[in-house]
Coordinates of C-alpha atoms and ligand atoms in Angstrom, one line a residue:
X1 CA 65.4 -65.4 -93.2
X2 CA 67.9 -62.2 -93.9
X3 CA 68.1 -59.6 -92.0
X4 CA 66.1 -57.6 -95.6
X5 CA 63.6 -60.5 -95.3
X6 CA 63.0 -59.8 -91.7
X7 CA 62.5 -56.5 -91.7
X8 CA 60.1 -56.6 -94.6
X9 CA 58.1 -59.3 -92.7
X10 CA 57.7 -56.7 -89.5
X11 CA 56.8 -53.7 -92.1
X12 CA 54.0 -55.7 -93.3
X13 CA 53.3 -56.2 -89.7
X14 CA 53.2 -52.5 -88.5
X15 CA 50.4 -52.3 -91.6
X16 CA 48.2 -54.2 -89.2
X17 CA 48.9 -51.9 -86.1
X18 CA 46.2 -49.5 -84.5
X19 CA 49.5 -46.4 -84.0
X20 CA 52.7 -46.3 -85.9
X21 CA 55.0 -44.4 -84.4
X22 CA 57.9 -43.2 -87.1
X23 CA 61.2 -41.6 -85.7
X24 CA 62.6 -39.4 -88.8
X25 CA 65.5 -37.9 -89.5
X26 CA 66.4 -34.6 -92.1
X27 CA 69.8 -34.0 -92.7
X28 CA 69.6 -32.9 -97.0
X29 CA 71.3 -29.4 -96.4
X30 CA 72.0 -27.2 -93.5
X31 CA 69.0 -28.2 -90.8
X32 CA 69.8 -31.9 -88.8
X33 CA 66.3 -32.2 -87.5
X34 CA 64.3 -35.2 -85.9
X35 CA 60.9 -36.2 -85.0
X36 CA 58.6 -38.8 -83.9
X37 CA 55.4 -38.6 -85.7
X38 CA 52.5 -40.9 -84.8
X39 CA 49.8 -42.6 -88.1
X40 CA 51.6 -40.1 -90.3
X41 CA 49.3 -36.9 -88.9
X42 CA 50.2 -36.8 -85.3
X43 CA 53.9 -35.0 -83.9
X44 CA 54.9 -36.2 -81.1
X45 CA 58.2 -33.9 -81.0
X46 CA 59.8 -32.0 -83.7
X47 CA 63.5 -31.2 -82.6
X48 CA 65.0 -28.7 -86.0
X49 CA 69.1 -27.6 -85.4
X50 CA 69.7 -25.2 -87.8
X51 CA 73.4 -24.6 -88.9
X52 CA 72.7 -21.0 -90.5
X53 CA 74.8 -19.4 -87.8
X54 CA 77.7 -21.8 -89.3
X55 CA 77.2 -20.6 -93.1
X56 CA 75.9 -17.5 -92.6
X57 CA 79.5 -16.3 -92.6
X58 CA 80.1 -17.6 -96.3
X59 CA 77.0 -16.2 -97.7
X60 CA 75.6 -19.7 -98.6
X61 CA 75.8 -23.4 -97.4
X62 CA 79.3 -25.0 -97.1
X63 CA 78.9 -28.6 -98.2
X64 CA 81.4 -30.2 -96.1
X65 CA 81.1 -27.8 -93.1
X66 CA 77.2 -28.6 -93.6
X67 CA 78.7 -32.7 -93.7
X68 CA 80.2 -32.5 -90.0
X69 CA 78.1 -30.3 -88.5
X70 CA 75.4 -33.2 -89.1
X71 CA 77.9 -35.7 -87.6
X72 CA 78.0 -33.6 -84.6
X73 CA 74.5 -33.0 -84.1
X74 CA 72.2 -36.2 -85.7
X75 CA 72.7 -38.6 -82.2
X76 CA 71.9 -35.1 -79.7
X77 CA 68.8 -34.4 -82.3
X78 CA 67.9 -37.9 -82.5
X79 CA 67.8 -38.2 -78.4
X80 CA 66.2 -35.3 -78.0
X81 CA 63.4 -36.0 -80.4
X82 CA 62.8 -39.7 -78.3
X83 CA 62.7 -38.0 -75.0
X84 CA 60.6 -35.3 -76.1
X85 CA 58.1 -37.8 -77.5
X86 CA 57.9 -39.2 -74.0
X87 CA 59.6 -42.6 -75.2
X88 CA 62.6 -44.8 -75.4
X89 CA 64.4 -45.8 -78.8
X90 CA 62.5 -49.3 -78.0
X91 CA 59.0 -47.8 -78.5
X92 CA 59.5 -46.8 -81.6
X93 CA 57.7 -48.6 -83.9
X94 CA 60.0 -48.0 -87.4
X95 CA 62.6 -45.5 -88.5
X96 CA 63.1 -42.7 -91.8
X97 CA 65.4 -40.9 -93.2
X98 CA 66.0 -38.7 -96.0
X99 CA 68.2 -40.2 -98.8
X100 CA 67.7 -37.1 -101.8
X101 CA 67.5 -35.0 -103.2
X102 CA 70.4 -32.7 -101.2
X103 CA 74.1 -32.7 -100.5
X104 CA 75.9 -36.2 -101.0
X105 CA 77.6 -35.7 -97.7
X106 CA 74.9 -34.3 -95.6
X107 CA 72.5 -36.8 -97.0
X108 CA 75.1 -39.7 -96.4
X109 CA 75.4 -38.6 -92.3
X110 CA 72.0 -39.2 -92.3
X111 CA 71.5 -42.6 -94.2
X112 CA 74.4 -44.2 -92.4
X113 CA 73.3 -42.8 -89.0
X114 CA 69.7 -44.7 -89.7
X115 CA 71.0 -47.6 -91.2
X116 CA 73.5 -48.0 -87.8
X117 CA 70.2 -47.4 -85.8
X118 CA 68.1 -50.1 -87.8
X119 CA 70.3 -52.6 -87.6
X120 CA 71.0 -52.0 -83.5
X121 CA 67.7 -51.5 -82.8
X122 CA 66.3 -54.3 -85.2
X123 CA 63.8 -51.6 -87.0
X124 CA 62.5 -51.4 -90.3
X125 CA 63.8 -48.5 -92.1
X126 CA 61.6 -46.3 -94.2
X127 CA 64.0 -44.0 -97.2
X128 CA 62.0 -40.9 -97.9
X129 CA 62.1 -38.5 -100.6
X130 CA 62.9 -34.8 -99.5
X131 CA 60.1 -33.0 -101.4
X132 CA 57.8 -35.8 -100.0
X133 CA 58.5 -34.4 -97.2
X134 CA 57.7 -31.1 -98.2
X135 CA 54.5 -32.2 -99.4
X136 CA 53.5 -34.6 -96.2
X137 CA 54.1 -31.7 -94.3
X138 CA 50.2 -30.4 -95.0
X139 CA 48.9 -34.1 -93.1
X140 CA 50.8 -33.0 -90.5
X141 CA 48.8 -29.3 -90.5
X142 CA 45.5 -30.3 -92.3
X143 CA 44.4 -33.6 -90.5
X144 CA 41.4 -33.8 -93.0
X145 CA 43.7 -33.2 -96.4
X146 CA 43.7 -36.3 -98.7
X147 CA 44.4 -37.2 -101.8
X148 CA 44.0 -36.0 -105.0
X149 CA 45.1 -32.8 -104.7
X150 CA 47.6 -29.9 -107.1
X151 CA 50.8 -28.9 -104.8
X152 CA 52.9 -26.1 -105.5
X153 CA 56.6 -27.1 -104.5
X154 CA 58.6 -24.1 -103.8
X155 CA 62.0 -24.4 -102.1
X156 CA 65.4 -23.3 -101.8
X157 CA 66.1 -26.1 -105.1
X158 CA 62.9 -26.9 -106.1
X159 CA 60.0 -24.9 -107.8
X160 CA 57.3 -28.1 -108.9
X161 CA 53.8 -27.9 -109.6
X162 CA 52.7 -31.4 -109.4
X163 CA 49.3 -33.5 -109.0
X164 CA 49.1 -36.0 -105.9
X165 CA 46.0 -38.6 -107.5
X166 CA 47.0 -40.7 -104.3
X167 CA 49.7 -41.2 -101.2
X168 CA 52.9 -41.6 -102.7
X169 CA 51.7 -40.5 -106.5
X170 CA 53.3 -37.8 -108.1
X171 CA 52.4 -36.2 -111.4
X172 CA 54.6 -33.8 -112.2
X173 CA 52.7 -31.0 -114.2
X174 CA 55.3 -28.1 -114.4
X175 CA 58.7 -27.1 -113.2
X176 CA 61.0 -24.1 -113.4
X177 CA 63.4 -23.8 -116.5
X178 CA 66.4 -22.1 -114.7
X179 CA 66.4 -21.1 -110.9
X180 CA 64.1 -22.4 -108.1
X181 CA 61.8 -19.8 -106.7
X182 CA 64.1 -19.8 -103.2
X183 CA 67.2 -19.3 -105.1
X184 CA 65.6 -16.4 -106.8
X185 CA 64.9 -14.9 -103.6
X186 CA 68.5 -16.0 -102.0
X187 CA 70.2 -14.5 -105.0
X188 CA 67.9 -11.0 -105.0
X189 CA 68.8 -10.6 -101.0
X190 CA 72.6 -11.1 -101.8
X191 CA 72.4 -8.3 -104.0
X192 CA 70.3 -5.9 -101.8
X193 CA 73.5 -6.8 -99.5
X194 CA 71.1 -8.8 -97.1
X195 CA 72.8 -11.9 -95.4
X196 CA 71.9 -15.5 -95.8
X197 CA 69.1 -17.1 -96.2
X198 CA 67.5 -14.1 -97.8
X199 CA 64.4 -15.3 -98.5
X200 CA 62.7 -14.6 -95.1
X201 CA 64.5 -11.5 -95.0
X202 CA 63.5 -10.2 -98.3
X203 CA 60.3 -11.3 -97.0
X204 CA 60.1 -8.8 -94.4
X205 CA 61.6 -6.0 -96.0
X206 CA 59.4 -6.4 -99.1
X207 CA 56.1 -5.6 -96.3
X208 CA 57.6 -2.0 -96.3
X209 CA 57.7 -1.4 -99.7
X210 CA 56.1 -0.5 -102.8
X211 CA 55.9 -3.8 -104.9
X212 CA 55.3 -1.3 -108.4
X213 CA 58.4 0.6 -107.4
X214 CA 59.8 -1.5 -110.4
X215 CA 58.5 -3.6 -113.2
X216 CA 60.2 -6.6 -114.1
X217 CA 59.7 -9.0 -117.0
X218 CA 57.3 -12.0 -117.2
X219 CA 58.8 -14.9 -118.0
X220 CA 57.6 -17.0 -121.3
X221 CA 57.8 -20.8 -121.2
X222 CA 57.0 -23.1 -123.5
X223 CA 55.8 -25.4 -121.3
X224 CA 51.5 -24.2 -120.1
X225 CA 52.9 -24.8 -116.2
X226 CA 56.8 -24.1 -116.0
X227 CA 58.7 -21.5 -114.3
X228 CA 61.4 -19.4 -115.5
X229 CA 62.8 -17.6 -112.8
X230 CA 66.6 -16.2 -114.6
X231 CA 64.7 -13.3 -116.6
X232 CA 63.4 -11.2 -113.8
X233 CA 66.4 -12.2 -111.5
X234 CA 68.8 -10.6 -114.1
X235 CA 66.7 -7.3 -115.0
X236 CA 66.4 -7.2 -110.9
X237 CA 70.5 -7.1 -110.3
X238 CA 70.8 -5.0 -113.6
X239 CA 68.7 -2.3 -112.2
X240 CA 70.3 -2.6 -108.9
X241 CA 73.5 -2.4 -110.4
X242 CA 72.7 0.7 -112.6
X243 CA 71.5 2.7 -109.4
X244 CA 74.6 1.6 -107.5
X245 CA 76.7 3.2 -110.7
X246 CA 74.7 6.2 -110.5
X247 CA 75.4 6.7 -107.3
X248 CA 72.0 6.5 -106.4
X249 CA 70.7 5.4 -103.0
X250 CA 69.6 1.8 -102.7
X251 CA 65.6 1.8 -102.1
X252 CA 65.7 -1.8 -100.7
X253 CA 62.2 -2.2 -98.9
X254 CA 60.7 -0.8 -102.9
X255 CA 63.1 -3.0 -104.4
X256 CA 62.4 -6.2 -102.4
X257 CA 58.5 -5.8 -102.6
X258 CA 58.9 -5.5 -106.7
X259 CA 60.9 -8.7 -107.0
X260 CA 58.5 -10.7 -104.0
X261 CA 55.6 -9.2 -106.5
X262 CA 57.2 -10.4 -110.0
X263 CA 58.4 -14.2 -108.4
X264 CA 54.7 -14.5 -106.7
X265 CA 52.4 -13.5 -109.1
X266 CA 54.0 -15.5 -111.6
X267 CA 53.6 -18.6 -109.0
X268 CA 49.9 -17.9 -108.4
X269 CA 49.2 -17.4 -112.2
X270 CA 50.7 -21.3 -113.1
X271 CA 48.9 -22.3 -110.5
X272 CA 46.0 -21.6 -111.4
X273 CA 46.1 -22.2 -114.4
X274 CA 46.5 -25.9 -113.4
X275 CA 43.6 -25.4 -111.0
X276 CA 41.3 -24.6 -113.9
X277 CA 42.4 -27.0 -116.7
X278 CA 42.2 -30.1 -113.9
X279 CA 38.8 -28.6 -112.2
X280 CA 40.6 -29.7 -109.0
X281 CA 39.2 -27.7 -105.5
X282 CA 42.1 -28.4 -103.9
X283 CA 45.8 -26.9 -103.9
X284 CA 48.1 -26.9 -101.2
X285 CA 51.7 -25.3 -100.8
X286 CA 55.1 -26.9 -99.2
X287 CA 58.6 -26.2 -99.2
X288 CA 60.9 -23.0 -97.8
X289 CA 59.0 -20.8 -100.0
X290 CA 55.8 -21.8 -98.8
X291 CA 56.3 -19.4 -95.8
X292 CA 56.2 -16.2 -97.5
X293 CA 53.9 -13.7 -96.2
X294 CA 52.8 -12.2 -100.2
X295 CA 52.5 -15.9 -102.0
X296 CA 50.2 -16.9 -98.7
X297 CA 48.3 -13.8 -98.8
X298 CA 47.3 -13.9 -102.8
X299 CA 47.0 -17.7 -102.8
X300 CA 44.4 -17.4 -100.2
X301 CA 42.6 -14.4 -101.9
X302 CA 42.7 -16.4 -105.3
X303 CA 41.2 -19.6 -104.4
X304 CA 38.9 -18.3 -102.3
X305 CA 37.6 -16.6 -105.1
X306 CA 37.5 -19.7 -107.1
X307 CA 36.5 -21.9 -103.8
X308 CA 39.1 -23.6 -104.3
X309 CA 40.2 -25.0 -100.9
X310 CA 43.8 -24.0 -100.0
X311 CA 46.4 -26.5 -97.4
X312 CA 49.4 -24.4 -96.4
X313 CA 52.6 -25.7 -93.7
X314 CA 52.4 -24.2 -90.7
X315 CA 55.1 -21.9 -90.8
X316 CA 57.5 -24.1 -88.7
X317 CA 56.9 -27.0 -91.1
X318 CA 57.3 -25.1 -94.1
X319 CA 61.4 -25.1 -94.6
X320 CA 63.0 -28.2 -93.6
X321 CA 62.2 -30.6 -90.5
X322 CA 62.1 -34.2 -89.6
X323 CA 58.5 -34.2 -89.2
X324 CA 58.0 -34.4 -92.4
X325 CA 59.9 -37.0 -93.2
X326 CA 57.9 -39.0 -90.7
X327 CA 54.7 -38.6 -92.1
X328 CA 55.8 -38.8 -95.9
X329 CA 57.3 -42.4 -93.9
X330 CA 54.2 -43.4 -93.2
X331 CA 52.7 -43.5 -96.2
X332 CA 55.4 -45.3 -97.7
X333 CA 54.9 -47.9 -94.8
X334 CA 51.4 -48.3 -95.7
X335 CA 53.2 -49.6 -98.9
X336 CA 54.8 -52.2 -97.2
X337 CA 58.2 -50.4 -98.8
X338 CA 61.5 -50.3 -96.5
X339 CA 64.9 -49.8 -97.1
X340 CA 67.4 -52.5 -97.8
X341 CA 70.8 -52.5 -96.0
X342 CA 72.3 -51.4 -99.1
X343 CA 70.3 -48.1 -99.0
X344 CA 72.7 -45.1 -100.5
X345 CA 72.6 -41.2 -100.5
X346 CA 71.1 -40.2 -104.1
X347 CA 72.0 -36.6 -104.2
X348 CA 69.6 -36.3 -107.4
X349 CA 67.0 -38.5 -106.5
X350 CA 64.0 -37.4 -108.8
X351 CA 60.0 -37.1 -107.7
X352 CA 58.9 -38.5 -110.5
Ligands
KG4_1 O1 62.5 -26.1 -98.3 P1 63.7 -25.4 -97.8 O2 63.9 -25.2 -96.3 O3 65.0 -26.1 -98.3 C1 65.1 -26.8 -99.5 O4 64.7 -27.9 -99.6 O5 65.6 -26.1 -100.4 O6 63.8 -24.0 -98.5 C2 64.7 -23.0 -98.3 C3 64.5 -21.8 -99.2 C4 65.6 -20.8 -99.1 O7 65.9 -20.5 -100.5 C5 64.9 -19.7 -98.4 O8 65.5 -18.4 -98.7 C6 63.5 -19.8 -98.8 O9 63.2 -21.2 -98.8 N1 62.5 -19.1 -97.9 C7 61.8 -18.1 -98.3 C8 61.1 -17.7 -97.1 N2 61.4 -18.6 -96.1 C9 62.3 -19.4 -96.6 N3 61.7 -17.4 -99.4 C10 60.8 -16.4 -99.5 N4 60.1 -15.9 -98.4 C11 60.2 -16.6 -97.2 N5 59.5 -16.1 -96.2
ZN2 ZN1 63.7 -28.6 -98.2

């Protein structure tokens, strides 16, 4: 038997078994996190390093400062996530990893660190799609969340509405033309001369402020469920730009809480929309964006006026951890799907 053979056989084995404990590992962009989750629902630890201190200085992520700071951090993370769990690297029960969508060289650190700990440890492997991730994270905070459900997808380079008929099953209903709902945000703090990641911090500053201070154009799309993000970012830095010119002072809470309006309401409205033409009663949220006070707020007043019944991350679980990836893991497992030796980094790995 090969070593793929093997490790196939002990997959379908772990199908059999009361508890599956997965230990996961994130490493797409600037978080090397790790976790050991337990039947996909269950977190026994959840151990996130954040590099932000490393790129806040640049304004953004640097790829290959992003690449080595993985490197430097995956085996602490990885040990820390074991011992928190209460366990050795010998009670694990199967391993995952991210392996795309994100940065070739941050997704690679993590792939080969897996692959090097499958083939020590004699694991099975799972690979795990990032926005999985994003979407398993509601097992993690809903225990009694299943399948079919609509999920809005809203991250730093994703901005999805998709239908989930089953574990694993992806329908992929609408998507943004232009920029992802994160970058929007990332792009309208940079201008409001807040530092990176701006999303939170527009966030915060947008609770201070009036969100009709400015009005700023609906996007069309052709498409009944897609996003266009561009059109409002633009007329937001043109009027930033003008006041600057004029020598006017900057007022940023105003102008934060009308851009957090214009990028949320049009969320809500697609949403909806999708909630109404399926029928479905039950939506859920994942990704960075997920954590924003306004889109949580008026997604919770919306379906409850539709009873619809609404699955939000946690906050912690809402931008990126390993946990995750261990539950999206487990689902796969159910599968009987694991990774080959040959497993690669696909920087533009697709949902669907
Ligand atoms: O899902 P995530 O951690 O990484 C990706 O997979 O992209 O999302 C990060 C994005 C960033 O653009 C960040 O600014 C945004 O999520 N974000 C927020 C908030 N928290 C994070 N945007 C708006 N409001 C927030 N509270
Ligand atoms: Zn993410």
């Amino acid at each position: 038997m090969t070593r793929d053979e093997a490790m196939q056989a002990d997959v379908l084995a772990l199908r059999e078994k009361e508890h599956v404990r997965i230990l996961s590992l994130e490493t797409s962009c600037d978080e090397t996190a790790a976790a050991v989750i337990e039947d996909g629902r269950s977190i026994l630890s959840n151990i996130v390093f954040s590099q932000i201190d490393l790129h806040a200085l640049y304004g953004g992520v640097v790829p290959e400062i992003a690449s080595r700071a993985h490197v430097d951090a995956c085996d602490r993370v990885i040990d820390e996530a074991v011992k928190a769990a209460g366990m050795t690297l010998e009670d694990v029960d199967a391993l995952a990893v991210t392996y795309g969508p994100g940065l070739v060289g941050a997704l690679l650190t993590g792939v080969s660190c897996m692959k090097g700990l499958s083939y020590a440890l004699q694991k099975p492997l799972i690979p795990v799609h990032h926005i999985e991730g994003h979407i398993s994270a509601n097992f993690l905070t809903s225990p009694d969340l299943e399948p079919p459900f609509l999920c809005l997808v809203v991250s730093g380079g994703h901005s999805h509405l998709v239908n989930v008929p089953d574990y694993g099953t992806y329908e992929l209903w609408g998507q943004t033309m232009d920029d992802a709902a994160g970058e929007a945000f990332d792009k309208a703090a940079r201008v409001l001369g807040l530092p990176y990641p701006g999303g939170p911090r527009v966030d915060a500053l947008a609770e201070e402020g009036n969100p009709h201070y400015l009005t700023l154009p609906h996007p069309h799309t052709d498409g009944r469920y897609d996003y266009s993000f561009s059109g409002m970012k633009t007329a937001f830095l043109n009027s930033v730009h003008h006041m600057e010119q004029m020598g006017e002072p900057l007022p940023k809470a105003d102008l934060a809480a009308s851009f957090r309006e214009a990028v949320v309401s049009s969320l809500v409205e697609k949403a909806m929309l999708a909630a109404e033409d399926s029928g479905m009663k039950k939506m859920a949220l994942a990704g960075g964006v997920s954590a924003n006070r306004l889109l949580r707020r008026r997604m919770q007043e919306t379906c409850d006026a539709r009873g619809i019944a609404l699955y939000m991350p946690q906050l912690n679980l809402c931008t990126d951890n390993g946990a995750m990836i261990g539950s999206a893991a487990y689902y796969r497992l159910k599968k009987g799907e694991v990774a080959k030796m040959t497993l690669n980094a696909i920087p533009s790995l697709r949902l669907v």
